CSV table of C-alpha atoms and ligand atoms in Angstrom, one decimal:
chain,number,residue,atom,x,y,z
A,85,UNK,CA,28.9,13.6,-16.7
A,86,UNK,CA,31.4,16.0,-18.3
A,87,UNK,CA,33.9,14.3,-20.7
A,88,UNK,CA,37.3,14.4,-19.3
A,89,UNK,CA,39.7,16.4,-21.2
A,90,UNK,CA,42.2,14.5,-23.3
A,91,UNK,CA,45.3,14.2,-21.5
A,92,UNK,CA,48.2,16.7,-22.7
A,93,UNK,CA,50.5,15.3,-25.0
A,94,UNK,CA,53.1,16.4,-27.8
A,95,UNK,CA,50.1,16.9,-29.8
A,96,UNK,CA,48.2,19.1,-27.8
A,97,UNK,CA,47.4,22.2,-28.9
A,98,UNK,CA,46.5,25.5,-27.0
A,99,UNK,CA,44.9,29.0,-27.1
A,100,UNK,CA,44.5,31.4,-24.5
A,101,UNK,CA,43.4,34.6,-22.9
A,102,UNK,CA,45.8,37.7,-22.4
A,103,UNK,CA,44.8,40.1,-19.8
A,104,UNK,CA,46.2,42.8,-17.5
A,105,UNK,CA,45.1,41.7,-14.7
A,106,UNK,CA,43.6,38.6,-15.6
A,107,UNK,CA,43.6,36.2,-12.7
A,108,UNK,CA,39.4,37.0,-12.8
A,109,UNK,CA,38.6,35.9,-16.1
A,110,UNK,CA,36.2,33.1,-16.4
A,111,UNK,CA,37.2,32.3,-20.1
A,112,UNK,CA,39.6,29.3,-19.2
A,113,UNK,CA,36.5,27.3,-17.1
A,114,UNK,CA,34.4,28.3,-20.1
A,115,UNK,CA,36.6,26.8,-22.9
A,116,UNK,CA,38.3,23.9,-21.6
A,117,UNK,CA,34.6,22.4,-20.8
A,118,UNK,CA,33.6,23.2,-24.3
A,119,UNK,CA,37.1,21.6,-25.8
A,120,UNK,CA,36.7,18.5,-23.5
A,121,UNK,CA,33.0,18.3,-24.5
A,122,UNK,CA,34.2,18.8,-28.2
A,123,UNK,CA,37.0,16.0,-28.0
A,124,UNK,CA,39.3,18.1,-28.9
A,125,UNK,CA,43.0,17.7,-27.5
A,126,UNK,CA,43.3,21.0,-27.1
A,127,UNK,CA,43.8,23.6,-24.2
A,128,UNK,CA,42.8,27.0,-23.0
A,129,UNK,CA,45.2,29.2,-20.7
A,130,UNK,CA,45.2,32.3,-19.2
A,131,UNK,CA,48.3,34.8,-19.4
A,132,UNK,CA,48.9,37.9,-17.6
A,133,UNK,CA,50.6,40.1,-20.3
A,134,UNK,CA,51.8,43.8,-19.6
A,135,UNK,CA,50.4,46.3,-22.3
A,136,UNK,CA,54.1,46.9,-23.4
A,137,UNK,CA,54.8,43.1,-24.2
A,138,UNK,CA,51.6,42.4,-26.1
A,139,UNK,CA,52.8,42.6,-29.1
A,140,UNK,CA,55.8,40.2,-28.4
A,141,UNK,CA,53.2,37.9,-26.8
A,142,UNK,CA,51.0,37.9,-29.7
A,143,UNK,CA,54.2,37.0,-31.7
A,144,UNK,CA,55.1,33.9,-29.3
A,145,UNK,CA,51.9,32.4,-29.0
A,146,UNK,CA,51.9,32.4,-33.4
A,147,UNK,CA,55.1,31.4,-33.6
A,148,UNK,CA,54.5,28.2,-31.0
A,149,UNK,CA,51.3,27.9,-32.8
A,150,UNK,CA,48.8,28.3,-30.7
A,151,UNK,CA,45.3,27.6,-32.4
A,152,UNK,CA,44.3,31.3,-31.3
A,153,UNK,CA,43.8,33.8,-28.8
A,154,UNK,CA,41.1,36.0,-26.8
A,155,UNK,CA,42.6,39.5,-25.7
A,156,UNK,CA,40.3,41.3,-22.9
A,157,UNK,CA,40.9,44.5,-21.1
A,158,UNK,CA,43.5,46.3,-21.4
A,159,UNK,CA,44.3,45.0,-24.5
A,160,UNK,CA,41.2,45.1,-27.3
A,161,UNK,CA,42.2,48.7,-28.7
A,162,UNK,CA,46.1,48.4,-28.8
A,163,UNK,CA,45.8,44.8,-31.0
A,164,UNK,CA,44.3,46.4,-33.9
A,165,UNK,CA,47.8,47.5,-34.8
A,166,UNK,CA,49.2,44.5,-34.4
A,167,UNK,CA,47.2,42.2,-36.6
A,168,UNK,CA,48.6,41.2,-40.0
A,169,UNK,CA,44.8,40.5,-41.3
A,170,UNK,CA,41.6,42.2,-40.0
A,171,UNK,CA,38.4,40.5,-40.0
A,172,UNK,CA,35.4,43.3,-41.2
A,173,UNK,CA,34.1,42.6,-37.5
A,174,UNK,CA,37.7,44.0,-35.8
A,175,UNK,CA,37.6,47.0,-38.3
A,176,UNK,CA,34.2,48.1,-37.6
A,177,UNK,CA,34.4,47.9,-33.9
A,178,UNK,CA,37.8,49.1,-33.9
A,179,UNK,CA,39.0,46.6,-31.7
A,180,UNK,CA,40.0,42.7,-31.6
A,181,UNK,CA,39.4,40.4,-28.8
A,182,UNK,CA,39.8,37.1,-31.1
A,183,UNK,CA,42.6,36.4,-32.9
A,184,UNK,CA,43.1,33.5,-35.3
A,185,UNK,CA,46.5,32.1,-36.2
A,186,UNK,CA,46.8,31.0,-39.7
A,187,UNK,CA,49.6,28.9,-41.4
A,188,UNK,CA,50.2,28.7,-45.2
A,189,UNK,CA,49.5,25.2,-46.5
A,190,UNK,CA,51.6,23.6,-49.0
A,191,UNK,CA,49.4,24.9,-51.9
A,192,UNK,CA,50.2,28.1,-50.7
A,193,UNK,CA,46.8,28.8,-49.2
A,194,UNK,CA,46.4,30.2,-45.8
A,195,UNK,CA,44.1,27.9,-43.3
A,196,UNK,CA,43.5,28.1,-39.8
A,197,UNK,CA,46.0,26.6,-37.9
A,198,UNK,CA,43.9,23.9,-36.3
A,199,UNK,CA,43.8,22.1,-39.7
A,200,UNK,CA,47.9,22.7,-40.1
A,201,UNK,CA,50.7,19.8,-38.6
A,202,UNK,CA,52.7,22.5,-36.5
A,203,UNK,CA,55.7,20.5,-37.9
A,204,UNK,CA,54.7,21.2,-41.5
A,205,UNK,CA,53.8,25.1,-41.3
A,206,UNK,CA,56.5,27.4,-42.0
A,207,UNK,CA,55.0,30.5,-42.7
A,208,UNK,CA,52.0,32.0,-40.0
A,209,UNK,CA,50.0,35.1,-39.7
A,210,UNK,CA,47.5,36.6,-37.2
A,211,UNK,CA,43.9,37.7,-38.1
A,212,UNK,CA,42.0,39.7,-35.7
A,213,UNK,CA,38.1,39.5,-34.8
A,214,UNK,CA,35.6,41.2,-32.5
A,215,UNK,CA,33.1,38.6,-31.2
A,216,UNK,CA,31.9,40.9,-28.2
A,217,UNK,CA,29.5,42.7,-30.3
A,218,UNK,CA,28.0,39.5,-31.7
A,219,UNK,CA,27.8,38.6,-28.1
A,220,UNK,CA,25.5,41.6,-26.7
A,221,UNK,CA,22.9,41.2,-29.7
A,222,UNK,CA,22.9,37.4,-29.3
A,223,UNK,CA,22.4,37.7,-25.4
A,224,UNK,CA,19.4,40.2,-26.0
A,225,UNK,CA,18.2,37.9,-27.9
A,226,UNK,CA,18.4,34.9,-26.4
A,227,UNK,CA,18.1,36.1,-22.5
A,228,UNK,CA,15.6,38.5,-23.3
A,229,UNK,CA,13.9,37.2,-26.4
A,230,UNK,CA,14.4,40.7,-28.1
A,231,UNK,CA,15.0,41.0,-31.8
A,232,UNK,CA,13.8,44.6,-32.4
A,233,UNK,CA,14.4,47.6,-30.1
A,234,UNK,CA,12.7,50.5,-30.9
A,235,UNK,CA,14.2,52.7,-28.9
A,236,UNK,CA,17.3,52.2,-26.4
A,237,UNK,CA,18.7,53.9,-23.8
A,238,UNK,CA,22.6,53.4,-23.3
A,239,UNK,CA,24.4,54.1,-20.0
A,240,UNK,CA,28.2,54.8,-20.6
A,241,UNK,CA,30.1,55.5,-23.6
A,242,UNK,CA,33.4,53.6,-22.8
A,243,UNK,CA,35.0,50.7,-24.9
A,244,UNK,CA,32.2,48.2,-24.4
A,245,UNK,CA,29.4,50.8,-24.6
A,246,UNK,CA,30.7,51.7,-28.2
A,247,UNK,CA,30.8,48.2,-29.3
A,248,UNK,CA,27.4,47.8,-28.2
A,249,UNK,CA,25.7,51.0,-29.2
A,250,UNK,CA,27.5,50.3,-33.0
A,251,UNK,CA,26.1,46.6,-33.6
A,252,UNK,CA,22.6,47.8,-31.9
A,253,UNK,CA,22.9,51.1,-34.4
A,254,UNK,CA,23.8,48.4,-37.5
A,255,UNK,CA,21.2,45.5,-36.4
A,256,UNK,CA,18.0,47.0,-34.9
A,257,UNK,CA,17.4,50.2,-33.5
A,258,UNK,CA,15.2,53.4,-34.7
A,259,UNK,CA,16.1,55.6,-31.8
A,260,UNK,CA,19.2,55.6,-29.4
A,261,UNK,CA,19.5,58.1,-26.2
A,262,UNK,CA,23.0,58.1,-25.1
A,263,UNK,CA,23.9,59.2,-21.1
A,264,UNK,CA,27.7,59.3,-20.0
A,265,UNK,CA,29.1,60.7,-16.9
A,266,UNK,CA,31.8,62.3,-19.4
A,267,UNK,CA,29.7,63.8,-21.8
A,268,UNK,CA,31.8,64.5,-24.4
A,269,UNK,CA,32.2,60.7,-24.9
A,270,UNK,CA,28.5,60.3,-25.5
A,271,UNK,CA,28.9,63.2,-27.8
A,272,UNK,CA,31.7,61.6,-29.7
A,273,UNK,CA,30.0,58.4,-30.2
A,274,UNK,CA,26.2,60.3,-31.5
A,275,UNK,CA,28.5,61.9,-34.2
A,276,UNK,CA,30.0,58.3,-35.1
A,277,UNK,CA,26.5,57.1,-35.2
A,278,UNK,CA,24.6,59.6,-37.1
A,279,UNK,CA,27.8,59.8,-39.6
A,280,UNK,CA,27.5,56.0,-40.2
A,281,UNK,CA,23.6,55.0,-39.7
A,282,UNK,CA,21.9,58.5,-41.1
A,283,UNK,CA,18.4,56.8,-40.3
A,284,UNK,CA,18.8,56.7,-36.7
A,285,UNK,CA,17.6,59.2,-34.3
A,286,UNK,CA,20.3,59.8,-31.7
A,287,UNK,CA,19.7,61.8,-28.7
A,288,UNK,CA,22.1,62.8,-25.7
A,289,UNK,CA,20.2,62.4,-22.4
A,290,UNK,CA,17.3,60.3,-21.1
A,291,UNK,CA,14.3,59.7,-23.1
A,292,UNK,CA,10.9,61.2,-22.0
A,293,UNK,CA,9.0,58.6,-22.8
A,294,UNK,CA,8.8,54.8,-23.1
A,295,UNK,CA,11.9,52.5,-24.1
A,296,UNK,CA,12.2,49.3,-25.1
A,297,UNK,CA,15.6,48.5,-23.3
A,298,UNK,CA,18.0,50.2,-21.1
A,299,UNK,CA,21.6,48.8,-21.6
A,300,UNK,CA,24.1,49.4,-18.7
A,301,UNK,CA,27.4,49.6,-20.1
A,302,UNK,CA,29.4,51.5,-17.2
A,303,UNK,CA,31.4,49.6,-14.7
A,304,UNK,CA,28.8,51.1,-11.7
A,305,UNK,CA,27.3,48.2,-10.1
A,306,UNK,CA,30.3,45.7,-9.7
A,307,UNK,CA,31.0,47.1,-6.2
A,308,UNK,CA,28.3,47.2,-3.7
A,309,UNK,CA,29.2,51.0,-2.9
A,310,UNK,CA,28.5,52.3,-6.1
A,311,UNK,CA,25.5,54.2,-6.9
A,312,UNK,CA,23.2,53.4,-9.5
A,313,UNK,CA,24.4,53.9,-13.0
A,314,UNK,CA,21.3,56.2,-14.0
A,315,UNK,CA,19.8,59.4,-12.2
A,316,UNK,CA,16.5,58.3,-10.6
A,317,UNK,CA,15.2,62.1,-10.7
A,318,UNK,CA,15.5,61.9,-14.6
A,319,UNK,CA,14.4,58.3,-15.4
A,320,UNK,CA,12.3,55.5,-14.1
A,321,UNK,CA,11.7,52.0,-15.1
A,322,UNK,CA,8.1,52.1,-15.1
A,323,UNK,CA,8.5,53.9,-18.5
A,324,UNK,CA,11.0,50.6,-19.7
A,325,UNK,CA,10.3,47.0,-21.4
A,326,UNK,CA,13.5,45.5,-20.4
A,327,UNK,CA,17.0,45.9,-18.7
A,328,UNK,CA,20.2,44.6,-19.5
A,329,UNK,CA,23.6,45.0,-17.1
A,330,UNK,CA,26.8,43.9,-19.0
A,331,UNK,CA,28.2,43.4,-15.4
A,332,UNK,CA,27.5,39.8,-14.6
A,333,UNK,CA,29.0,39.5,-11.1
A,334,UNK,CA,26.9,40.1,-8.8
A,335,UNK,CA,24.1,37.9,-10.6
A,336,UNK,CA,21.5,41.0,-9.9
A,337,UNK,CA,22.9,44.3,-9.6
A,338,UNK,CA,21.1,47.4,-7.7
A,339,UNK,CA,20.2,48.4,-11.6
A,340,UNK,CA,18.6,44.9,-12.5
A,341,UNK,CA,16.8,44.9,-8.7
A,342,UNK,CA,15.1,48.4,-9.7
A,343,UNK,CA,14.0,47.0,-13.3
A,344,UNK,CA,12.7,43.8,-11.8
A,345,UNK,CA,10.8,45.7,-9.2
A,346,UNK,CA,8.5,47.1,-11.4
A,347,UNK,CA,8.1,44.1,-13.8
A,348,UNK,CA,10.8,44.8,-16.6
A,349,UNK,CA,12.2,41.9,-18.0
A,350,UNK,CA,15.9,41.9,-17.2
A,351,UNK,CA,19.3,39.9,-17.7
A,352,UNK,CA,22.8,40.3,-16.7
A,353,UNK,CA,25.9,40.4,-19.0
A,354,UNK,CA,26.7,36.3,-18.4
A,355,UNK,CA,25.1,35.8,-21.8
A,356,UNK,CA,27.4,38.2,-23.5
A,357,UNK,CA,30.8,36.8,-22.3
A,358,UNK,CA,29.1,33.2,-23.0
A,359,UNK,CA,28.2,34.1,-26.4
A,360,UNK,CA,31.3,36.1,-27.4
A,361,UNK,CA,33.3,33.1,-26.0
A,362,UNK,CA,31.2,30.5,-28.6
A,363,UNK,CA,31.8,32.4,-31.3
A,364,UNK,CA,35.6,32.7,-30.6
A,365,UNK,CA,35.3,29.0,-30.3
A,366,UNK,CA,33.7,28.6,-33.4
A,367,UNK,CA,36.0,30.6,-35.1
A,368,UNK,CA,39.1,28.5,-33.9
A,369,UNK,CA,37.3,25.0,-34.2
A,370,UNK,CA,35.5,25.7,-37.6
A,371,UNK,CA,32.4,24.0,-35.9
A,372,UNK,CA,29.3,24.9,-33.7
A,373,UNK,CA,30.6,25.7,-30.1
A,374,UNK,CA,28.5,23.3,-27.0
A,375,UNK,CA,26.8,26.5,-25.8
A,376,UNK,CA,25.1,25.1,-22.6
A,377,UNK,CA,28.3,23.1,-21.4
A,378,UNK,CA,29.9,26.6,-21.9
A,379,UNK,CA,26.9,28.0,-20.2
A,380,UNK,CA,27.2,25.4,-17.1
A,381,UNK,CA,31.2,26.0,-16.9
A,382,UNK,CA,30.7,29.7,-16.5
A,383,UNK,CA,27.6,29.7,-13.7
A,384,UNK,CA,29.7,26.9,-11.9
A,385,UNK,CA,33.0,29.4,-12.1
A,386,UNK,CA,31.4,32.5,-11.2
A,387,UNK,CA,28.5,31.8,-8.9
A,388,UNK,CA,29.4,28.6,-7.5
A,389,UNK,CA,27.8,24.9,-8.1
A,390,UNK,CA,24.6,25.8,-6.1
A,391,UNK,CA,23.7,29.0,-7.1
A,392,UNK,CA,22.2,30.0,-10.6
A,393,UNK,CA,22.3,33.4,-12.5
B,252,ATR,P1,34.5,49.4,-20.8
B,252,ATR,O1,35.8,48.9,-21.7
B,252,ATR,O2,34.4,48.5,-19.7
B,252,ATR,O3,34.0,50.2,-21.7
B,252,ATR,P2,35.7,51.8,-19.9
B,252,ATR,O4,36.0,52.4,-21.5
B,252,ATR,O5,36.9,52.3,-18.9
B,252,ATR,O6,35.2,50.7,-19.8
B,252,ATR,O7,34.3,52.5,-19.7
B,252,ATR,C1,33.7,52.7,-18.4
B,252,ATR,C2,32.5,53.5,-18.5
B,252,ATR,O8,31.7,53.3,-16.9
B,252,ATR,C3,32.7,54.5,-18.8
B,252,ATR,O9,31.1,54.9,-19.5
B,252,ATR,C4,32.5,55.6,-17.7
B,252,ATR,O10,32.3,56.8,-17.7
B,252,ATR,P3,33.6,58.0,-18.2
B,252,ATR,O11,33.6,57.8,-19.8
B,252,ATR,O12,32.8,59.4,-17.6
B,252,ATR,O13,34.3,57.5,-17.4
B,252,ATR,C5,31.8,54.7,-16.7
B,252,ATR,N1,31.9,55.2,-15.4
B,252,ATR,C6,32.8,54.7,-14.5
B,252,ATR,N2,32.8,55.2,-13.2
B,252,ATR,C7,31.8,55.4,-13.4
B,252,ATR,C8,31.2,56.5,-12.1
B,252,ATR,N3,31.8,56.6,-11.1
B,252,ATR,N4,30.4,57.3,-12.3
B,252,ATR,C9,29.8,57.0,-13.7
B,252,ATR,N5,30.2,56.2,-14.3
B,252,ATR,C10,31.1,55.8,-14.6
């Protein structure tokens, strides 16, 4: 049986997600299950924060000695300029999805607020991280068994696509194909990859030959009426090893159904959500997160208890 959370007392510590909107966030379910499992007297909350109030809301959490924050749409890019310190992960991807609050100790050093007595801390600061990009590569490894992707086709060129492309480029890709409705955005990412990773072949458009992985980073598939995120006249999954959809609701988008129909390995974005969350919790807590407890909590929250992803 899942352990019960400790009762809320005057020593309970808090973390939260800020988004706008935020009411559909699955993060509270995932993190509160993990915090209970870890025996922490912590709670994870969700707040709808208007982008105009983001700076004040981050300062408020810091002043109230929260352990940390997650930031989701539309705050990730804005927050880059609102941090006192940036971890290299946030600098690399140009976005912050995890904030760690730190306090100045008696010796003058900075330490995560989890290890500080809130009554003793005089000075606090924020440190921004990005765990999204880590989440995608861990999910590809764990959920699709993929470590190396020789050739990858990425559909989309928004914020999520950019982080995934940069991470894949830094990790394990030889050849990248980029497709997006707005060509200029794919061109921009292409230029960035060529400049940062000159060893990688970047091409705009669909591949003529086999690809190891197709990644859907567009929002097409969220609504039942959405068209496929690729042009079936120009691309077929018959030439593809695996397909990953960043969307996790529905469990199997039409994109994934098409891929599975011709025998491709498939995975949806639940793993990405899970592993970015596990990494954030590890940053706050300083110990490994209970990933399977978090996965169960996410599936229960998103798909209901009797369904599986
Ligand atoms: P996120 O932060 O989730 O990446 P985003 O930055 O708004 O969100 O990016 C959404 C992606 O889905 C973009 O690649 C977008 O294409 P454009 O760059 O042309 O806007 C893509 N997308 C959204 N709606 C689309 C549609 N109806 N047809 C094709 N692509 C679409």
